[in-house]
Amino acid sequence: MQVPAIERYFFANWYVKHGRRFPWRRRGVTPFGILVTEMLLRQTRAEDVARVWTGFRRAYPSPDKLMRARREALQAWLRPLGLHQQRDNALRSVAQALVRRFGGSVPSAKEDLLSLPHVGHYIAAAVRLFAFGLREVLVDTNVTRLLSRLTGVPLGPDPRRDSRIHELACELCPDDGVKEHTYGLLDFAATVCRPRT
């Protein structure tokens, strides 16, 4: 199965002109900042995360600070996003693992990232791509829908784990400019290729 002919840098170029501008996409965001962002984005609209992101990162710039956060203060930041107790536990667990096992640094190796609590394949790939510039392909629900519509591949019960969808995403991904391509793909899928239209 192949994707239809699409200009090589279509999604990267689309991102430059139309992409969403979030604070975690600016230069200088640390690998820990990227990891925290991806954990906050789980089951949450990016626009909602953007509202609390800057203040949250100022309050908890490092794993050590996050690990030692007072529960009431941390949950106050997380409450607007929902699932605040779950997020509190997940973020605190990750921070503790980073401090105790990695000296407070976020590792770049996939196996190390996957060994962290509450970090699955998607978050590990996102951290490797956005924090370390390593070539990774990200497939979320919106990208799955887009690739299904482009190719006619039917969506199964768990489409994000469908190997055909991942193969299509890999085929679509250029060899360079992967970060901009991925931002464009994620944004196009979220804002143009909507669930109903």
mmCIF file with all atom_site columns, C-alpha atoms in Angstrom, residues 56-188:
data_model
loop_
_atom_site.group_PDB
_atom_site.id
_atom_site.type_symbol
_atom_site.label_atom_id
_atom_site.label_alt_id
_atom_site.label_comp_id
_atom_site.label_asym_id
_atom_site.label_entity_id
_atom_site.label_seq_id
_atom_site.pdbx_PDB_ins_code
_atom_site.Cartn_x
_atom_site.Cartn_y
_atom_site.Cartn_z
_atom_site.occupancy
_atom_site.B_iso_or_equiv
_atom_site.pdbx_formal_charge
_atom_site.auth_seq_id
_atom_site.auth_comp_id
_atom_site.auth_asym_id
_atom_site.auth_atom_id
_atom_site.pdbx_PDB_model_num
ATOM 1   C CA . PHE A 1 56  ? 3.855   24.966 35.083 1.00 0.00 ? 56  PHE A CA 1
ATOM 2   C CA . ARG A 1 57  ? 7.329   24.790 33.543 1.00 0.00 ? 57  ARG A CA 1
ATOM 3   C CA . ARG A 1 58  ? 8.487   27.796 35.557 1.00 0.00 ? 58  ARG A CA 1
ATOM 4   C CA . ALA A 1 59  ? 7.257   26.134 38.745 1.00 0.00 ? 59  ALA A CA 1
ATOM 5   C CA . TYR A 1 60  ? 8.786   22.733 37.892 1.00 0.00 ? 60  TYR A CA 1
ATOM 6   C CA . PRO A 1 61  ? 11.760  23.194 35.550 1.00 0.00 ? 61  PRO A CA 1
ATOM 7   C CA . SER A 1 62  ? 13.579  20.003 36.597 1.00 0.00 ? 62  SER A CA 1
ATOM 8   C CA . PRO A 1 63  ? 12.814  16.448 37.718 1.00 0.00 ? 63  PRO A CA 1
ATOM 9   C CA . ASP A 1 64  ? 14.126  17.277 41.181 1.00 0.00 ? 64  ASP A CA 1
ATOM 10  C CA . LYS A 1 65  ? 11.726  20.214 41.616 1.00 0.00 ? 65  LYS A CA 1
ATOM 11  C CA . LEU A 1 66  ? 8.804   18.164 40.302 1.00 0.00 ? 66  LEU A CA 1
ATOM 12  C CA . MET A 1 67  ? 9.641   15.186 42.515 1.00 0.00 ? 67  MET A CA 1
ATOM 13  C CA . ARG A 1 68  ? 9.607   17.436 45.599 1.00 0.00 ? 68  ARG A CA 1
ATOM 14  C CA . ALA A 1 69  ? 6.466   19.378 44.637 1.00 0.00 ? 69  ALA A CA 1
ATOM 15  C CA . ARG A 1 70  ? 3.767   19.751 47.273 1.00 0.00 ? 70  ARG A CA 1
ATOM 16  C CA . ARG A 1 71  ? 0.800   17.653 46.214 1.00 0.00 ? 71  ARG A CA 1
ATOM 17  C CA . GLU A 1 72  ? -1.745  20.479 46.600 1.00 0.00 ? 72  GLU A CA 1
ATOM 18  C CA . ALA A 1 73  ? 0.379   22.889 44.549 1.00 0.00 ? 73  ALA A CA 1
ATOM 19  C CA . LEU A 1 74  ? 1.038   20.387 41.762 1.00 0.00 ? 74  LEU A CA 1
ATOM 20  C CA . GLN A 1 75  ? -2.590  19.335 41.529 1.00 0.00 ? 75  GLN A CA 1
ATOM 21  C CA . ALA A 1 76  ? -3.683  22.976 41.399 1.00 0.00 ? 76  ALA A CA 1
ATOM 22  C CA . TRP A 1 77  ? -1.691  23.335 38.175 1.00 0.00 ? 77  TRP A CA 1
ATOM 23  C CA . LEU A 1 78  ? -3.051  20.060 36.789 1.00 0.00 ? 78  LEU A CA 1
ATOM 24  C CA . ARG A 1 79  ? -6.709  20.464 37.762 1.00 0.00 ? 79  ARG A CA 1
ATOM 25  C CA . PRO A 1 80  ? -7.680  22.546 34.662 1.00 0.00 ? 80  PRO A CA 1
ATOM 26  C CA . LEU A 1 81  ? -6.500  19.653 32.460 1.00 0.00 ? 81  LEU A CA 1
ATOM 27  C CA . GLY A 1 82  ? -8.562  17.001 34.232 1.00 0.00 ? 82  GLY A CA 1
ATOM 28  C CA . LEU A 1 83  ? -7.319  13.691 35.626 1.00 0.00 ? 83  LEU A CA 1
ATOM 29  C CA . HIS A 1 84  ? -5.185  15.745 38.010 1.00 0.00 ? 84  HIS A CA 1
ATOM 30  C CA . GLN A 1 85  ? -4.551  12.953 40.535 1.00 0.00 ? 85  GLN A CA 1
ATOM 31  C CA . GLN A 1 86  ? -3.533  10.531 37.782 1.00 0.00 ? 86  GLN A CA 1
ATOM 32  C CA . ARG A 1 87  ? -1.260  13.130 36.209 1.00 0.00 ? 87  ARG A CA 1
ATOM 33  C CA . ASP A 1 88  ? 0.241   14.010 39.596 1.00 0.00 ? 88  ASP A CA 1
ATOM 34  C CA . ASN A 1 89  ? 1.178   10.363 40.213 1.00 0.00 ? 89  ASN A CA 1
ATOM 35  C CA . ALA A 1 90  ? 2.521   9.848  36.680 1.00 0.00 ? 90  ALA A CA 1
ATOM 36  C CA . LEU A 1 91  ? 4.644   13.008 36.612 1.00 0.00 ? 91  LEU A CA 1
ATOM 37  C CA . ARG A 1 92  ? 5.989   12.433 40.103 1.00 0.00 ? 92  ARG A CA 1
ATOM 38  C CA . SER A 1 93  ? 6.891   8.799  39.255 1.00 0.00 ? 93  SER A CA 1
ATOM 39  C CA . VAL A 1 94  ? 8.744   9.837  36.110 1.00 0.00 ? 94  VAL A CA 1
ATOM 40  C CA . ALA A 1 95  ? 10.592  12.613 37.944 1.00 0.00 ? 95  ALA A CA 1
ATOM 41  C CA . GLN A 1 96  ? 11.695  10.187 40.666 1.00 0.00 ? 96  GLN A CA 1
ATOM 42  C CA . ALA A 1 97  ? 12.908  7.654  38.088 1.00 0.00 ? 97  ALA A CA 1
ATOM 43  C CA . LEU A 1 98  ? 14.889  10.323 36.228 1.00 0.00 ? 98  LEU A CA 1
ATOM 44  C CA . VAL A 1 99  ? 16.567  11.536 39.425 1.00 0.00 ? 99  VAL A CA 1
ATOM 45  C CA . ARG A 1 100 ? 17.319  8.093  40.838 1.00 0.00 ? 100 ARG A CA 1
ATOM 46  C CA . ARG A 1 101 ? 18.288  6.238  37.674 1.00 0.00 ? 101 ARG A CA 1
ATOM 47  C CA . PHE A 1 102 ? 19.510  8.891  35.231 1.00 0.00 ? 102 PHE A CA 1
ATOM 48  C CA . GLY A 1 103 ? 20.964  11.624 37.436 1.00 0.00 ? 103 GLY A CA 1
ATOM 49  C CA . GLY A 1 104 ? 18.095  13.982 36.650 1.00 0.00 ? 104 GLY A CA 1
ATOM 50  C CA . SER A 1 105 ? 18.636  13.845 32.864 1.00 0.00 ? 105 SER A CA 1
ATOM 51  C CA . VAL A 1 106 ? 16.216  12.562 30.241 1.00 0.00 ? 106 VAL A CA 1
ATOM 52  C CA . PRO A 1 107 ? 17.819  9.692  28.300 1.00 0.00 ? 107 PRO A CA 1
ATOM 53  C CA . SER A 1 108 ? 17.704  9.575  24.505 1.00 0.00 ? 108 SER A CA 1
ATOM 54  C CA . ALA A 1 109 ? 17.848  5.788  24.069 1.00 0.00 ? 109 ALA A CA 1
ATOM 55  C CA . LYS A 1 110 ? 14.473  4.275  23.305 1.00 0.00 ? 110 LYS A CA 1
ATOM 56  C CA . GLU A 1 111 ? 14.918  1.396  25.759 1.00 0.00 ? 111 GLU A CA 1
ATOM 57  C CA . ASP A 1 112 ? 15.754  3.812  28.574 1.00 0.00 ? 112 ASP A CA 1
ATOM 58  C CA . LEU A 1 113 ? 12.757  6.001  27.822 1.00 0.00 ? 113 LEU A CA 1
ATOM 59  C CA . LEU A 1 114 ? 10.453  2.991  27.678 1.00 0.00 ? 114 LEU A CA 1
ATOM 60  C CA . SER A 1 115 ? 11.774  1.881  31.068 1.00 0.00 ? 115 SER A CA 1
ATOM 61  C CA . LEU A 1 116 ? 10.337  5.038  32.664 1.00 0.00 ? 116 LEU A CA 1
ATOM 62  C CA . PRO A 1 117 ? 6.936   4.682  34.346 1.00 0.00 ? 117 PRO A CA 1
ATOM 63  C CA . HIS A 1 118 ? 3.980   5.934  32.288 1.00 0.00 ? 118 HIS A CA 1
ATOM 64  C CA . VAL A 1 119 ? 6.110   6.310  29.128 1.00 0.00 ? 119 VAL A CA 1
ATOM 65  C CA . GLY A 1 120 ? 4.938   4.267  26.155 1.00 0.00 ? 120 GLY A CA 1
ATOM 66  C CA . HIS A 1 121 ? 6.102   4.048  22.542 1.00 0.00 ? 121 HIS A CA 1
ATOM 67  C CA . TYR A 1 122 ? 4.420   7.271  21.394 1.00 0.00 ? 122 TYR A CA 1
ATOM 68  C CA . ILE A 1 123 ? 5.875   9.461  24.165 1.00 0.00 ? 123 ILE A CA 1
ATOM 69  C CA . ALA A 1 124 ? 9.304   7.828  23.816 1.00 0.00 ? 124 ALA A CA 1
ATOM 70  C CA . ALA A 1 125 ? 9.295   8.505  20.065 1.00 0.00 ? 125 ALA A CA 1
ATOM 71  C CA . ALA A 1 126 ? 8.083   12.092 20.571 1.00 0.00 ? 126 ALA A CA 1
ATOM 72  C CA . VAL A 1 127 ? 10.873  12.807 23.067 1.00 0.00 ? 127 VAL A CA 1
ATOM 73  C CA . ARG A 1 128 ? 13.498  11.297 20.779 1.00 0.00 ? 128 ARG A CA 1
ATOM 74  C CA . LEU A 1 129 ? 12.259  13.380 17.850 1.00 0.00 ? 129 LEU A CA 1
ATOM 75  C CA . PHE A 1 130 ? 11.431  16.720 19.456 1.00 0.00 ? 130 PHE A CA 1
ATOM 76  C CA . ALA A 1 131 ? 14.077  16.789 22.208 1.00 0.00 ? 131 ALA A CA 1
ATOM 77  C CA . PHE A 1 132 ? 16.999  15.034 20.523 1.00 0.00 ? 132 PHE A CA 1
ATOM 78  C CA . GLY A 1 133 ? 16.321  15.452 16.787 1.00 0.00 ? 133 GLY A CA 1
ATOM 79  C CA . LEU A 1 134 ? 16.330  11.702 16.142 1.00 0.00 ? 134 LEU A CA 1
ATOM 80  C CA . ARG A 1 135 ? 14.292  10.335 13.245 1.00 0.00 ? 135 ARG A CA 1
ATOM 81  C CA . GLU A 1 136 ? 11.035  8.960  14.610 1.00 0.00 ? 136 GLU A CA 1
ATOM 82  C CA . VAL A 1 137 ? 7.579   8.591  13.109 1.00 0.00 ? 137 VAL A CA 1
ATOM 83  C CA . LEU A 1 138 ? 4.600   9.637  15.250 1.00 0.00 ? 138 LEU A CA 1
ATOM 84  C CA . VAL A 1 139 ? 1.140   8.239  14.662 1.00 0.00 ? 139 VAL A CA 1
ATOM 85  C CA . ASP A 1 140 ? -1.689  9.547  16.813 1.00 0.00 ? 140 ASP A CA 1
ATOM 86  C CA . THR A 1 141 ? -5.429  9.126  16.327 1.00 0.00 ? 141 THR A CA 1
ATOM 87  C CA . ASN A 1 142 ? -5.675  12.105 13.979 1.00 0.00 ? 142 ASN A CA 1
ATOM 88  C CA . VAL A 1 143 ? -2.751  10.979 11.808 1.00 0.00 ? 143 VAL A CA 1
ATOM 89  C CA . THR A 1 144 ? -4.257  7.495  11.636 1.00 0.00 ? 144 THR A CA 1
ATOM 90  C CA . ARG A 1 145 ? -7.513  8.969  10.335 1.00 0.00 ? 145 ARG A CA 1
ATOM 91  C CA . LEU A 1 146 ? -5.655  11.088 7.769  1.00 0.00 ? 146 LEU A CA 1
ATOM 92  C CA . LEU A 1 147 ? -3.606  8.161  6.450  1.00 0.00 ? 147 LEU A CA 1
ATOM 93  C CA . SER A 1 148 ? -6.707  5.983  6.281  1.00 0.00 ? 148 SER A CA 1
ATOM 94  C CA . ARG A 1 149 ? -8.496  8.609  4.196  1.00 0.00 ? 149 ARG A CA 1
ATOM 95  C CA . LEU A 1 150 ? -5.497  9.165  1.923  1.00 0.00 ? 150 LEU A CA 1
ATOM 96  C CA . THR A 1 151 ? -5.034  5.485  1.138  1.00 0.00 ? 151 THR A CA 1
ATOM 97  C CA . GLY A 1 152 ? -8.354  3.774  1.754  1.00 0.00 ? 152 GLY A CA 1
ATOM 98  C CA . VAL A 1 153 ? -6.839  1.504  4.432  1.00 0.00 ? 153 VAL A CA 1
ATOM 99  C CA . PRO A 1 154 ? -9.794  0.694  6.717  1.00 0.00 ? 154 PRO A CA 1
ATOM 100 C CA . LEU A 1 155 ? -9.406  1.493  10.394 1.00 0.00 ? 155 LEU A CA 1
ATOM 101 C CA . GLY A 1 156 ? -9.375  -1.565 12.624 1.00 0.00 ? 156 GLY A CA 1
ATOM 102 C CA . PRO A 1 157 ? -10.283 -1.768 16.326 1.00 0.00 ? 157 PRO A CA 1
ATOM 103 C CA . ASP A 1 158 ? -6.861  -0.403 17.387 1.00 0.00 ? 158 ASP A CA 1
ATOM 104 C CA . PRO A 1 159 ? -5.678  1.584  14.353 1.00 0.00 ? 159 PRO A CA 1
ATOM 105 C CA . ARG A 1 160 ? -2.680  3.250  16.034 1.00 0.00 ? 160 ARG A CA 1
ATOM 106 C CA . ARG A 1 161 ? -1.084  -0.194 16.387 1.00 0.00 ? 161 ARG A CA 1
ATOM 107 C CA . ASP A 1 162 ? -1.855  -1.188 12.778 1.00 0.00 ? 162 ASP A CA 1
ATOM 108 C CA . SER A 1 163 ? 1.479   -1.989 11.087 1.00 0.00 ? 163 SER A CA 1
ATOM 109 C CA . ARG A 1 164 ? 0.123   -0.798 7.716  1.00 0.00 ? 164 ARG A CA 1
ATOM 110 C CA . ILE A 1 165 ? -0.550  2.670  9.119  1.00 0.00 ? 165 ILE A CA 1
ATOM 111 C CA . HIS A 1 166 ? 2.980   2.846  10.555 1.00 0.00 ? 166 HIS A CA 1
ATOM 112 C CA . GLU A 1 167 ? 4.450   1.737  7.225  1.00 0.00 ? 167 GLU A CA 1
ATOM 113 C CA . LEU A 1 168 ? 2.504   4.486  5.456  1.00 0.00 ? 168 LEU A CA 1
ATOM 114 C CA . ALA A 1 169 ? 3.683   7.079  7.973  1.00 0.00 ? 169 ALA A CA 1
ATOM 115 C CA . CYS A 1 170 ? 7.288   5.953  7.432  1.00 0.00 ? 170 CYS A CA 1
ATOM 116 C CA . GLU A 1 171 ? 6.863   6.159  3.666  1.00 0.00 ? 171 GLU A CA 1
ATOM 117 C CA . LEU A 1 172 ? 5.502   9.693  3.961  1.00 0.00 ? 172 LEU A CA 1
ATOM 118 C CA . CYS A 1 173 ? 8.327   10.871 6.243  1.00 0.00 ? 173 CYS A CA 1
ATOM 119 C CA . PRO A 1 174 ? 11.256  12.673 4.533  1.00 0.00 ? 174 PRO A CA 1
ATOM 120 C CA . ASP A 1 175 ? 14.874  11.946 5.411  1.00 0.00 ? 175 ASP A CA 1
ATOM 121 C CA . ASP A 1 176 ? 15.470  15.472 6.698  1.00 0.00 ? 176 ASP A CA 1
ATOM 122 C CA . GLY A 1 177 ? 13.302  18.154 8.300  1.00 0.00 ? 177 GLY A CA 1
ATOM 123 C CA . VAL A 1 178 ? 11.473  15.410 10.205 1.00 0.00 ? 178 VAL A CA 1
ATOM 124 C CA . LYS A 1 179 ? 10.515  17.658 13.126 1.00 0.00 ? 179 LYS A CA 1
ATOM 125 C CA . GLU A 1 180 ? 8.799   20.251 10.895 1.00 0.00 ? 180 GLU A CA 1
ATOM 126 C CA . HIS A 1 181 ? 7.219   17.475 8.801  1.00 0.00 ? 181 HIS A CA 1
ATOM 127 C CA . THR A 1 182 ? 5.801   15.884 11.949 1.00 0.00 ? 182 THR A CA 1
ATOM 128 C CA . TYR A 1 183 ? 4.472   19.164 13.352 1.00 0.00 ? 183 TYR A CA 1
ATOM 129 C CA . GLY A 1 184 ? 2.803   19.794 9.997  1.00 0.00 ? 184 GLY A CA 1
ATOM 130 C CA . LEU A 1 185 ? 1.364   16.285 9.782  1.00 0.00 ? 185 LEU A CA 1
ATOM 131 C CA . LEU A 1 186 ? -0.007  16.444 13.342 1.00 0.00 ? 186 LEU A CA 1
ATOM 132 C CA . ASP A 1 187 ? -1.466  19.925 12.832 1.00 0.00 ? 187 ASP A CA 1
ATOM 133 C CA . PHE A 1 188 ? -2.941  19.196 9.398  1.00 0.00 ? 188 PHE A CA 1
#
